[in-house]
Amino acid sequence: MNTSLGPGKKSAPTPMRATDPIVVIGGGHAGLEAAHAAFRMGMPVVLLTLHRDSLARLSCNPAIGGIGKSHLVREIDALGGLMARAADAAGIHFRVLNASRGPAVQGPRIQQDLEAYPRAIGSWLEETDITIRQAEAMDLQLRGGRVCGVVTREGEVIAASAVVLTSGTFLGGRLFRGDEVVEGGRAGEAASNGLSAALRRAGLRLERFKTGTPPRILADSIDYHALEVQPGDENPVPLAFENLARRDFRPDLPQVHTHIAHSNPRTHDLVRANLDRSPLYTGKIRSQGPRYCPSFEDKVVRFSDREHHLLHLEPMGLGHPWIYVNGMSTSLPEEVQEQVVHSVPGLEEAKIARYGYAVEYDYVPPTQLSASLEVRSLPGLFLAGQICGTTGYEEAAALGLVAGANAVLAARGAEPWHPSRLQSYLGVMVDDLTVRGVLEPYRMFTSRAEMRLSLAPDTADRRLGDLGHRLGLVSASGQQRMTTRWTRIRQALETLDPDASSKNTPGHRIRRGEDPVTVLEQEAPHLAEWPRADRHSLVALMRYRGYLEIERREAKRLERLEKVRIPGDFAFQQVPGLSHEVRQRLEEVRPARLGQAARIPGVTPAALALLASALGRPEEAAS
């Protein structure tokens, strides 16, 4: 029997068949990676978007990568995704963050040309059979408790073998600036309210998050002489592995500088004097925003001892007239934003092209999802992106890829793919979301991973290439390219560092603190012909050899916990000795493995031991 979650049904969908498409709702970064992943795995795909001309839009800061985020982008690329290649193609300012620190925590970040990035994505979409339709999804169709279709605003029913919902900030979206409150998903685009109601009727719990954006100012109205110039790196580091394989990568587009400005006590006094006009402080906005990326009002209040805050002025494209004021996210009234901007040296005459605003939107607390990103209570429905409680293009794209691949596996009746946190930052993020949940919009940091050295971004192809090929995401030639790269690196490692205890080998000299460039020039001059990225990967394996071995031993210990499965119908309420709070958390998350249970907030070592005993594996919790 086919049923709709709400009114408006005009026709019943055809029965779900292997030929029914994967339907992806949303044309942002999550939706596009989901659709492209499903296409690569051989499924027909229909992508629904509210605005066909806004696919892959960089609606906030036009930049890809950064600390933690670049790790995700490299993993997306290792699994055949789009983001890294597009970021390299549209990059106008390449810079490695944390460049003075170890490779595991460095973060390549690429400023994008606002128009070139979606153009690159669009050119690759044209090479696919993905059907892109401009339509608003209003409801979901069910058959036998499983989602089997989407109902549009016009009442059309689109049959689906699985549905991936990537709604961004559009579900119940409201925009705030001073006293002004309007419905919208982002500036100039309407909100989507029908699906929020449909999800609630289906029994899902929805909550609210908020985020914000800064003003954009006209580039030709800035006094650049008063600003600090920040050039890009002399040797740009790309994100895509195919570009890392080049001996000497050079960007396709001309490169530009960014600039640094500073707020001052006058700026902060203006903000304090107008807090009663900020919706964040008047109570109009009550939802939680990202703590690590606060509004400018929050910065002034929370860090009242600081006389200056850093502002990065970043071009939005080679021919684009706007500059993005990174670090000044605000929802103050327009006239106050004018005063605040003009108080900054170098911006005294700046003209604001678009004022900052805050957006509040619905999201689904992600503990309602399995590790495949499927809604546990609504089989056939997968969620990705900000609807899962995340923030950022990179997090959204990564979740989109996981959801798209798992939607195909579910449609085929195959076992789901649960990314492992011991194998990837993808796994860290999915595990954090579905097991620990979120109290604020989730952003990826390297500190979230237990195996940071093992998950260094340059190793993403080695860690995930074979998996991507098995899933059908990566071609045979792509897998072979990865295999060839790492075979060569391992062979060089065996020659230059055959044993960690050996003395006076090149590896030992590098661990002792000698300059790697000098050592390799002396001991292995032929490596000068290698791509720079391959040399860096080889040096990292030698320099951190001992630490990597420690992580491997710890990974084996954690893998034992991950191997202890918890039956889907396991009665947590029947485990003697567990507190009511722990039972509640276990019932809410429904962990599939003992290792997942160990990471649920509130599950103590003592509670884990009781659970392990009830599963007949008391020795695992003790280890």
Coordinates of C-alpha atoms in Angstrom, one line a residue:
M1 CA 0.0 0.0 0.0
N2 CA 1.3 3.5 -0.9
T3 CA 0.7 6.3 1.5
S4 CA 1.6 9.9 1.7
L5 CA 2.8 11.6 4.8
G6 CA 0.6 14.5 4.1
P7 CA -2.0 16.0 1.8
G8 CA -1.6 16.9 -1.8
K9 CA -1.2 13.4 -3.4
K10 CA -2.5 13.3 -6.9
S11 CA -1.2 9.9 -8.0
A12 CA 0.4 6.8 -6.4
P13 CA 4.0 6.0 -7.4
T14 CA 4.8 3.0 -9.4
P15 CA 6.0 0.1 -7.3
M16 CA 9.7 0.3 -6.3
R17 CA 11.8 -1.4 -9.0
A18 CA 15.6 -1.7 -9.5
T19 CA 15.1 0.9 -12.2
D20 CA 13.5 3.5 -10.0
P21 CA 16.0 6.3 -9.5
I22 CA 17.8 7.5 -6.4
V23 CA 16.0 10.9 -5.8
V24 CA 18.2 13.6 -4.3
I25 CA 16.6 16.6 -2.8
G26 CA 18.8 19.7 -2.8
G27 CA 21.5 21.0 -5.2
G28 CA 24.1 22.1 -2.7
H29 CA 27.4 20.4 -2.0
A30 CA 25.8 17.5 -0.2
G31 CA 23.2 16.9 -2.9
L32 CA 25.7 17.0 -5.7
E33 CA 28.1 14.6 -4.2
A34 CA 25.2 12.3 -3.3
A35 CA 23.9 12.4 -6.8
H36 CA 27.3 11.9 -8.4
A37 CA 28.1 9.0 -6.1
A38 CA 24.9 7.2 -7.0
F39 CA 25.5 7.9 -10.7
R40 CA 29.1 6.5 -10.5
M41 CA 27.7 3.3 -8.8
G42 CA 25.4 2.8 -11.9
M43 CA 22.0 4.0 -10.6
P44 CA 19.6 6.4 -12.4
V45 CA 19.5 9.7 -10.5
V46 CA 16.9 12.5 -10.3
L47 CA 18.1 15.7 -8.5
L48 CA 15.5 18.1 -7.3
T49 CA 16.5 21.7 -6.6
L50 CA 14.6 24.9 -5.8
H51 CA 16.8 26.9 -8.1
R52 CA 18.5 25.2 -11.0
D53 CA 20.9 28.2 -11.5
S54 CA 22.2 28.0 -7.9
L55 CA 23.7 24.5 -8.1
A56 CA 27.0 24.2 -6.1
R57 CA 26.7 27.8 -4.9
L58 CA 29.3 29.0 -2.4
S59 CA 26.7 30.8 -0.5
C60 CA 29.0 31.9 2.4
N61 CA 32.7 32.3 2.1
P62 CA 34.0 31.2 -1.3
A63 CA 36.8 29.0 0.0
I64 CA 37.3 25.2 0.2
G65 CA 39.5 23.4 2.7
G66 CA 41.3 24.4 5.9
I67 CA 42.3 22.6 9.0
G68 CA 40.3 19.4 9.3
K69 CA 38.1 20.3 6.4
S70 CA 40.9 19.6 3.8
H71 CA 41.1 16.1 5.3
L72 CA 37.5 15.5 4.3
V73 CA 38.0 17.0 0.8
R74 CA 41.0 14.6 0.2
E75 CA 38.9 11.7 1.3
I76 CA 36.0 12.7 -1.0
D77 CA 38.6 12.9 -3.8
A78 CA 40.0 9.4 -2.9
L79 CA 36.4 8.1 -3.3
G80 CA 35.9 9.7 -6.7
G81 CA 34.0 12.8 -5.6
L82 CA 33.9 16.3 -7.2
M83 CA 34.9 18.8 -4.6
A84 CA 38.7 18.7 -4.7
R85 CA 39.0 18.8 -8.5
A86 CA 36.6 21.7 -8.7
A87 CA 38.4 23.6 -5.9
D88 CA 41.7 23.2 -7.7
A89 CA 40.2 24.3 -11.0
A90 CA 38.6 27.4 -9.5
G91 CA 41.3 28.4 -7.0
I92 CA 42.6 32.0 -7.0
H93 CA 44.6 31.9 -3.7
F94 CA 46.2 28.7 -2.3
R95 CA 47.5 28.7 1.2
V96 CA 48.4 25.9 3.6
L97 CA 47.2 26.6 7.2
N98 CA 49.4 25.3 10.1
A99 CA 52.2 25.0 7.6
S100 CA 54.8 25.1 10.4
R101 CA 53.3 22.1 12.1
G102 CA 53.3 18.4 11.3
P103 CA 51.5 17.1 8.1
A104 CA 48.7 15.4 10.0
V105 CA 47.3 18.8 11.1
Q106 CA 48.1 21.0 8.1
G107 CA 45.2 22.3 6.2
P108 CA 45.4 23.4 2.5
R109 CA 42.8 26.1 1.9
I110 CA 41.9 27.5 -1.5
Q111 CA 40.0 30.7 -2.1
Q112 CA 37.6 30.2 -4.9
D113 CA 36.3 32.2 -7.8
L114 CA 32.6 32.4 -7.0
E115 CA 31.5 31.7 -10.6
A116 CA 34.3 29.3 -11.7
Y117 CA 33.6 26.7 -9.0
P118 CA 29.9 26.0 -9.9
R119 CA 30.9 26.2 -13.6
A120 CA 33.5 23.4 -13.0
I121 CA 30.9 21.3 -11.2
G122 CA 28.4 21.9 -13.9
S123 CA 30.7 20.8 -16.7
W124 CA 31.2 17.4 -15.0
L125 CA 27.5 17.1 -14.4
E126 CA 26.9 17.5 -18.1
E127 CA 28.9 14.4 -18.7
T128 CA 26.5 12.3 -16.6
D129 CA 22.9 11.1 -17.1
I130 CA 21.7 12.7 -13.9
T131 CA 18.3 14.3 -14.4
I132 CA 18.2 17.8 -12.8
R133 CA 14.7 19.2 -12.2
Q134 CA 13.6 22.5 -10.7
A135 CA 10.9 21.5 -8.2
E136 CA 10.1 21.8 -4.5
A137 CA 9.7 18.5 -2.6
M138 CA 6.7 18.8 -0.3
D139 CA 6.2 15.3 1.0
L140 CA 7.4 11.7 1.0
Q141 CA 5.6 8.6 -0.2
L142 CA 5.7 5.3 1.9
R143 CA 5.0 1.8 1.0
G144 CA 5.2 -0.8 3.8
G145 CA 6.9 1.7 6.1
R146 CA 9.6 2.4 3.6
V147 CA 10.1 5.7 1.7
C148 CA 9.5 5.0 -2.0
G149 CA 8.9 8.4 -3.6
V150 CA 8.8 12.2 -3.4
V151 CA 5.7 14.4 -3.8
T152 CA 6.4 17.8 -5.4
R153 CA 4.5 21.1 -4.7
E154 CA 2.5 20.5 -8.0
G155 CA 1.4 17.1 -6.6
E156 CA 3.5 15.0 -8.9
V157 CA 4.9 11.8 -7.4
I158 CA 8.4 10.8 -8.4
A159 CA 9.0 7.1 -7.6
A160 CA 12.3 6.4 -5.9
S161 CA 14.3 3.4 -4.9
A162 CA 15.7 5.6 -2.1
V163 CA 15.7 9.3 -1.2
V164 CA 18.6 11.5 -0.1
L165 CA 17.5 14.7 1.6
T166 CA 20.1 17.5 1.6
S167 CA 18.1 20.6 2.5
G168 CA 20.9 22.9 3.8
T169 CA 19.4 25.9 5.7
F170 CA 16.1 25.9 3.7
L171 CA 13.9 23.8 6.0
G172 CA 11.9 26.3 7.9
G173 CA 14.6 28.9 7.1
R174 CA 14.2 32.4 8.6
L175 CA 16.6 35.3 7.9
F176 CA 17.3 37.9 10.6
R177 CA 18.8 41.4 10.4
G178 CA 18.1 43.9 13.1
D179 CA 14.3 44.0 13.6
E180 CA 13.7 42.5 10.1
V181 CA 12.7 38.8 10.0
V182 CA 11.7 37.1 6.7
E183 CA 11.3 33.5 5.6
G184 CA 14.2 32.3 3.5
G185 CA 16.9 29.7 3.1
R186 CA 19.5 32.3 2.1
A187 CA 19.5 35.8 0.7
G188 CA 17.0 36.1 -2.1
E189 CA 15.8 32.5 -2.0
A190 CA 12.6 31.1 -0.4
A191 CA 12.5 28.7 2.5
S192 CA 11.0 25.2 2.3
N193 CA 8.4 24.5 4.9
G194 CA 6.5 21.5 3.5
L195 CA 9.1 18.9 4.2
S196 CA 9.6 20.0 7.8
A197 CA 6.0 19.3 8.5
A198 CA 6.2 16.0 6.6
L199 CA 9.2 14.8 8.7
R200 CA 7.4 15.8 11.9
R201 CA 4.3 13.9 10.9
A202 CA 6.5 10.9 10.3
G203 CA 7.7 11.0 13.9
L204 CA 11.1 12.6 13.4
R205 CA 12.3 15.0 16.0
L206 CA 13.4 18.4 14.5
E207 CA 15.3 21.1 16.3
R208 CA 16.8 24.5 15.3
F209 CA 20.3 25.8 14.6
K210 CA 21.5 29.1 13.3
T211 CA 24.4 30.4 11.4
G212 CA 25.4 33.8 10.0
T213 CA 27.2 35.6 7.3
P214 CA 29.2 38.9 7.1
P215 CA 28.7 41.9 4.9
R216 CA 30.2 42.0 1.4
I217 CA 31.8 45.2 0.4
L218 CA 32.8 46.7 -3.0
A219 CA 36.4 45.9 -3.8
D220 CA 37.1 49.3 -5.4
S221 CA 35.9 51.2 -2.2
I222 CA 38.7 49.8 0.0
D223 CA 41.9 51.7 0.9
Y224 CA 44.4 48.8 0.5
H225 CA 47.3 50.9 1.6
A226 CA 46.0 50.6 5.2
L227 CA 45.8 46.8 5.1
E228 CA 48.3 44.0 5.5
V229 CA 48.8 42.0 2.3
Q230 CA 48.6 38.2 2.6
P231 CA 50.0 36.5 -0.5
G232 CA 49.3 32.9 -1.4
D233 CA 51.9 30.2 -1.2
E234 CA 54.7 30.3 -3.7
N235 CA 54.3 26.6 -4.3
P236 CA 50.5 26.0 -4.3
V237 CA 49.3 22.7 -2.7
P238 CA 46.3 21.3 -4.6
L239 CA 43.5 19.2 -3.0
A240 CA 42.9 16.6 -5.8
F241 CA 45.2 13.6 -6.0
E242 CA 45.5 13.9 -9.8
N243 CA 47.0 17.3 -9.3
L244 CA 49.2 16.2 -6.4
A245 CA 50.6 13.7 -8.9
R246 CA 52.0 16.5 -11.0
R247 CA 55.7 17.2 -10.6
D248 CA 55.0 20.9 -10.5
F249 CA 51.4 21.9 -10.0
R250 CA 50.4 25.3 -11.2
P251 CA 46.8 26.7 -10.8
D252 CA 44.7 27.2 -13.9
L253 CA 43.5 30.7 -12.9
P254 CA 45.5 33.9 -12.1
Q255 CA 46.3 34.2 -8.4
V256 CA 45.3 37.1 -6.1
H257 CA 46.3 38.4 -2.7
T258 CA 44.0 38.6 0.3
H259 CA 44.3 41.3 2.9
I260 CA 44.1 41.6 6.7
A261 CA 42.3 44.3 8.6
H262 CA 41.7 44.8 12.3
S263 CA 38.8 46.0 14.4
N264 CA 39.5 48.4 17.2
P265 CA 38.0 49.8 20.4
R266 CA 35.7 52.1 18.5
T267 CA 34.4 49.2 16.5
H268 CA 33.7 47.3 19.6
D269 CA 32.0 50.3 21.3
L270 CA 29.6 50.6 18.4
V271 CA 28.7 46.9 18.7
R272 CA 28.1 47.1 22.5
A273 CA 26.0 50.3 22.0
N274 CA 23.7 48.4 19.7
L275 CA 23.4 45.0 21.2
D276 CA 19.7 45.8 22.0
R277 CA 19.2 45.8 18.2
S278 CA 20.8 42.5 17.5
P279 CA 18.4 39.5 17.2
L280 CA 21.0 37.4 19.0
Y281 CA 20.6 39.5 22.1
T282 CA 16.9 40.5 21.9
G283 CA 15.7 36.9 22.0
K284 CA 14.5 36.8 18.4
I285 CA 17.0 34.0 17.8
R286 CA 17.1 31.4 20.5
S287 CA 18.8 28.5 18.7
Q288 CA 22.5 27.6 19.0
G289 CA 25.1 28.7 16.5
P290 CA 28.7 27.5 15.9
R291 CA 30.8 28.3 18.9
Y292 CA 34.1 28.2 17.0
C293 CA 32.8 30.6 14.4
P294 CA 30.8 33.2 16.5
S295 CA 29.1 36.3 15.3
F296 CA 31.0 39.5 15.6
E297 CA 28.7 40.6 18.4
D298 CA 29.6 37.4 20.3
K299 CA 33.3 38.1 19.8
V300 CA 33.0 41.5 21.3
V301 CA 31.0 40.4 24.3
R302 CA 32.8 37.1 25.0
F303 CA 36.3 38.5 24.5
S304 CA 35.8 41.9 26.0
D305 CA 39.5 42.1 27.0
R306 CA 40.6 42.1 23.4
E307 CA 41.1 45.5 21.7
H308 CA 41.4 44.0 18.2
H309 CA 39.9 41.2 16.1
L310 CA 41.4 39.9 12.9
L311 CA 39.4 40.4 9.7
H312 CA 40.3 38.6 6.5
L313 CA 39.3 40.5 3.3
E314 CA 38.9 37.8 0.7
P315 CA 38.1 38.4 -3.0
M316 CA 35.0 36.5 -4.3
G317 CA 36.4 36.0 -7.8
L318 CA 38.7 37.4 -10.4
G319 CA 36.0 39.5 -12.0
H320 CA 33.7 39.7 -9.0
P321 CA 33.3 43.2 -7.6
W322 CA 32.7 42.0 -4.0
I323 CA 35.1 41.3 -1.0
Y324 CA 34.0 38.9 1.7
V325 CA 34.7 40.3 5.2
N326 CA 35.7 37.0 6.9
G327 CA 35.4 37.4 10.7
M328 CA 32.6 39.9 10.8
S329 CA 29.5 37.7 10.7
T330 CA 26.6 39.9 12.0
S331 CA 22.9 40.4 12.1
L332 CA 22.9 44.0 13.3
P333 CA 20.7 46.5 11.5
E334 CA 22.0 47.9 8.2
E335 CA 22.8 51.3 9.5
V336 CA 24.8 49.8 12.4
Q337 CA 26.7 47.6 10.0
E338 CA 27.7 50.7 8.0
Q339 CA 29.1 52.3 11.1
V340 CA 30.9 49.2 12.3
V341 CA 32.5 48.6 8.8
H342 CA 33.6 52.2 8.5
S343 CA 35.3 52.2 11.9
V344 CA 37.9 49.7 10.6
P345 CA 41.1 51.3 9.2
G346 CA 41.1 50.9 5.4
L347 CA 37.3 50.6 5.2
E348 CA 36.4 54.1 6.1
E349 CA 34.8 54.7 2.7
A350 CA 33.8 51.1 2.0
K351 CA 30.5 50.6 0.3
I352 CA 28.5 47.6 1.4
A353 CA 27.1 45.5 -1.4
R354 CA 25.2 43.0 0.7
Y355 CA 24.6 43.3 4.4
G356 CA 25.3 40.5 6.8
Y357 CA 22.4 38.4 8.3
A358 CA 21.7 35.4 10.4
V359 CA 19.7 32.3 9.3
E360 CA 17.8 29.9 11.6
Y361 CA 16.7 26.6 10.2
D362 CA 15.4 23.1 11.1
Y363 CA 17.7 20.1 11.4
V364 CA 17.2 16.5 12.4
P365 CA 19.3 15.5 15.5
P366 CA 21.5 12.9 13.9
T367 CA 21.2 10.2 16.7
Q368 CA 18.0 9.3 14.8
L369 CA 20.2 8.0 11.9
S370 CA 22.2 4.8 11.5
A371 CA 25.9 4.9 10.6
S372 CA 24.8 4.7 6.9
L373 CA 22.9 8.0 7.4
E374 CA 19.6 6.2 6.9
V375 CA 16.8 7.4 9.1
R376 CA 16.2 4.4 11.4
S377 CA 12.4 4.9 11.6
L378 CA 12.1 5.7 7.9
P379 CA 14.0 3.1 5.8
G380 CA 14.8 4.4 2.4
L381 CA 15.4 8.0 3.6
F382 CA 18.9 9.2 3.9
L383 CA 20.0 12.6 5.3
A384 CA 23.2 14.6 4.5
G385 CA 24.6 18.1 5.1
Q386 CA 23.2 20.7 7.5
I387 CA 20.0 18.8 8.1
C388 CA 22.3 16.4 10.1
G389 CA 23.5 19.3 12.3
T390 CA 26.7 20.1 10.5
T391 CA 28.1 23.3 9.1
G392 CA 30.5 23.9 6.2
Y393 CA 30.7 22.9 2.5
E394 CA 33.2 20.2 3.2
E395 CA 31.3 18.4 5.9
A396 CA 28.1 18.5 3.7
A397 CA 29.9 17.1 0.7
A398 CA 31.4 14.3 2.6
L399 CA 28.1 13.3 4.2
G400 CA 26.5 13.6 0.7
L401 CA 28.9 11.0 -0.7
V402 CA 28.3 8.6 2.2
A403 CA 24.5 9.0 1.9
G404 CA 24.4 8.7 -1.9
A405 CA 26.5 5.5 -1.8
N406 CA 24.4 3.9 0.9
A407 CA 21.2 4.9 -0.9
V408 CA 22.4 2.7 -3.8
L409 CA 23.4 -0.1 -1.5
A410 CA 20.0 0.0 0.2
A411 CA 18.2 0.0 -3.2
R412 CA 20.1 -3.1 -4.2
G413 CA 19.5 -4.9 -0.9
A414 CA 23.2 -4.9 -0.2
E415 CA 24.9 -4.4 3.2
P416 CA 25.3 -0.7 4.1
W417 CA 28.7 1.0 4.2
H418 CA 29.5 2.2 7.7
P419 CA 32.7 4.4 7.5
S420 CA 35.2 3.5 10.2
R421 CA 36.6 6.3 12.4
L422 CA 39.8 4.3 12.5
Q423 CA 40.1 4.5 8.7
S424 CA 38.9 8.0 7.8
Y425 CA 37.8 11.4 9.0
L426 CA 34.5 10.5 7.2
G427 CA 34.1 7.8 9.7
V428 CA 35.0 10.1 12.6
M429 CA 32.3 12.6 11.5
V430 CA 29.6 10.0 10.9
D431 CA 30.3 8.3 14.2
D432 CA 30.4 11.6 16.1
L433 CA 27.1 12.6 14.6
T434 CA 25.1 9.4 14.9
V435 CA 26.5 8.2 18.2
R436 CA 27.4 11.3 20.2
G437 CA 24.9 13.8 18.6
V438 CA 25.4 17.5 18.4
L439 CA 24.8 20.5 20.7
E440 CA 25.9 23.0 18.1
P441 CA 26.6 22.9 14.4
Y442 CA 29.3 20.3 13.9
R443 CA 32.6 21.2 12.3
M444 CA 35.5 18.9 11.6
F445 CA 38.7 19.4 13.6
T446 CA 41.8 17.2 13.5
S447 CA 41.5 16.9 17.3
R448 CA 38.3 14.8 16.9
A449 CA 40.3 11.9 15.5
E450 CA 42.1 9.4 17.7
M451 CA 44.4 8.4 14.8
R452 CA 45.5 11.7 13.5
L453 CA 48.9 10.6 12.1
S454 CA 47.4 7.5 10.4
L455 CA 44.7 9.7 8.9
A456 CA 47.0 12.3 7.5
P457 CA 45.4 13.9 4.4
D458 CA 48.0 12.7 1.9
T459 CA 47.2 9.1 2.8
A460 CA 43.5 9.3 1.9
D461 CA 44.0 7.6 -1.4
R462 CA 45.9 4.7 0.2
R463 CA 43.2 4.3 3.0
L464 CA 40.1 4.6 0.8
G465 CA 41.0 3.8 -2.8
D466 CA 40.4 0.1 -2.6
L467 CA 37.1 0.7 -0.7
G468 CA 36.0 3.2 -3.4
H469 CA 36.7 0.7 -6.1
R470 CA 34.7 -2.1 -4.4
L471 CA 31.8 0.2 -3.9
G472 CA 31.9 1.3 -7.6
L473 CA 32.9 4.9 -6.8
V474 CA 36.4 4.7 -8.2
S475 CA 37.4 3.4 -11.6
A476 CA 39.9 0.6 -12.1
S477 CA 42.4 3.2 -13.6
G478 CA 41.9 5.4 -10.5
Q479 CA 42.6 2.5 -8.2
Q480 CA 45.7 1.5 -10.2
R481 CA 47.0 5.1 -10.0
M482 CA 46.7 4.9 -6.2
T483 CA 48.3 1.5 -6.0
T484 CA 51.2 2.6 -8.2
R485 CA 51.9 5.7 -6.1
W486 CA 52.0 3.8 -2.8
T487 CA 53.9 0.8 -4.1
R488 CA 56.7 3.2 -5.2
I489 CA 56.6 5.0 -1.8
R490 CA 56.8 1.7 0.1
Q491 CA 59.7 0.4 -2.0
A492 CA 61.6 3.6 -1.3
L493 CA 60.8 3.3 2.4
E494 CA 62.2 -0.2 2.5
T495 CA 65.4 1.0 0.9
L496 CA 65.9 4.2 2.9
D497 CA 64.5 3.1 6.3
P498 CA 64.5 -0.7 6.4
D499 CA 64.4 -1.0 10.2
A500 CA 63.3 1.5 12.8
S501 CA 66.2 0.5 15.0
S502 CA 68.9 0.9 12.2
K503 CA 71.4 3.6 12.7
N504 CA 72.7 6.1 10.2
T505 CA 70.0 5.3 7.6
P506 CA 68.3 8.2 5.8
G507 CA 65.2 7.5 7.9
H508 CA 67.2 7.6 11.2
R509 CA 68.9 10.8 10.2
I510 CA 65.5 12.4 9.4
R511 CA 64.1 11.3 12.8
R512 CA 67.2 12.7 14.4
G513 CA 66.3 16.1 13.1
E514 CA 68.4 16.5 10.0
D515 CA 66.8 18.4 7.1
P516 CA 64.9 16.0 4.9
V517 CA 65.6 17.8 1.7
T518 CA 69.4 17.6 2.3
V519 CA 69.2 14.0 3.4
L520 CA 67.3 12.9 0.3
E521 CA 69.5 15.0 -2.0
Q522 CA 72.5 13.1 -0.6
E523 CA 71.0 9.6 -0.3
A524 CA 68.4 9.4 -3.0
P525 CA 68.9 12.1 -5.6
H526 CA 66.6 10.3 -8.1
L527 CA 63.6 11.3 -5.8
A528 CA 64.0 14.8 -7.2
E529 CA 62.0 13.5 -10.2
W530 CA 59.1 12.5 -8.0
P531 CA 56.1 14.8 -7.4
R532 CA 56.5 17.0 -4.4
A533 CA 53.6 15.3 -2.6
D534 CA 55.1 11.8 -2.9
R535 CA 58.4 13.0 -1.4
H536 CA 56.5 14.6 1.5
S537 CA 54.5 11.4 2.1
L538 CA 57.7 9.3 2.2
V539 CA 59.4 11.7 4.6
A540 CA 56.4 11.7 6.9
L541 CA 56.5 7.8 7.0
M542 CA 60.1 7.9 8.1
R543 CA 59.9 10.9 10.5
Y544 CA 56.8 9.6 12.4
R545 CA 57.6 5.9 12.1
G546 CA 57.6 5.2 15.9
Y547 CA 54.4 7.2 16.5
L548 CA 52.6 5.5 13.6
E549 CA 53.4 2.1 15.1
I550 CA 51.9 3.2 18.5
E551 CA 48.7 4.2 16.6
R552 CA 48.6 0.9 14.8
R553 CA 48.7 -1.0 18.1
E554 CA 46.0 1.2 19.6
A555 CA 43.9 0.8 16.4
K556 CA 44.0 -3.0 16.9
R557 CA 42.8 -2.7 20.5
L558 CA 39.9 -0.4 19.4
E559 CA 39.1 -2.8 16.5
R560 CA 38.3 -5.5 19.0
L561 CA 35.5 -3.4 20.5
E562 CA 34.2 -2.6 17.0
K563 CA 34.0 -6.3 16.2
V564 CA 31.5 -7.0 19.0
R565 CA 28.1 -6.6 17.4
I566 CA 25.0 -5.6 19.3
P567 CA 21.8 -7.2 17.9
G568 CA 19.4 -4.6 16.4
D569 CA 16.6 -5.8 18.8
F570 CA 18.9 -6.0 21.9
A571 CA 16.9 -5.1 25.1
F572 CA 19.1 -2.5 26.8
Q573 CA 16.4 -2.1 29.4
Q574 CA 17.0 -5.7 30.5
V575 CA 20.8 -5.2 31.3
P576 CA 21.0 -5.3 35.1
G577 CA 22.9 -2.5 36.8
L578 CA 22.6 0.1 34.1
S579 CA 21.4 3.5 35.2
H580 CA 18.2 4.9 33.8
E581 CA 20.2 7.7 32.0
V582 CA 22.5 5.2 30.3
R583 CA 19.6 3.0 29.3
Q584 CA 17.9 6.0 27.7
R585 CA 21.0 7.0 25.8
L586 CA 21.6 3.5 24.5
E587 CA 17.9 3.2 23.4
E588 CA 18.1 6.5 21.6
V589 CA 21.3 5.8 19.7
R590 CA 20.9 2.0 19.3
P591 CA 24.6 1.4 18.8
A592 CA 25.4 -1.5 16.5
R593 CA 28.8 -2.3 18.1
L594 CA 30.3 -2.2 21.5
G595 CA 32.9 0.3 20.3
Q596 CA 30.0 2.7 19.4
A597 CA 28.4 2.2 22.8
A598 CA 31.7 3.2 24.4
R599 CA 31.6 6.6 22.7
I600 CA 28.1 7.5 23.7
P601 CA 28.2 10.4 26.2
G602 CA 27.3 9.2 29.6
V603 CA 28.2 5.5 29.0
T604 CA 30.9 5.0 31.7
P605 CA 33.6 2.3 31.7
A606 CA 31.5 0.5 34.4
A607 CA 28.4 0.7 32.2
L608 CA 30.4 -0.6 29.2
A609 CA 31.6 -3.6 31.3
L610 CA 28.0 -4.4 32.2
L611 CA 26.9 -4.2 28.6
A612 CA 29.9 -6.4 27.4
S613 CA 29.0 -9.0 30.1
A614 CA 25.4 -9.1 28.9
L615 CA 26.7 -9.6 25.3
G616 CA 28.9 -12.5 26.6
R617 CA 32.2 -10.6 25.9
P618 CA 33.3 -9.2 29.3
E619 CA 37.0 -9.5 28.4
E620 CA 36.6 -6.8 25.7
A621 CA 35.6 -4.0 28.0
A622 CA 38.4 -5.0 30.3
S623 CA 41.0 -4.5 27.6

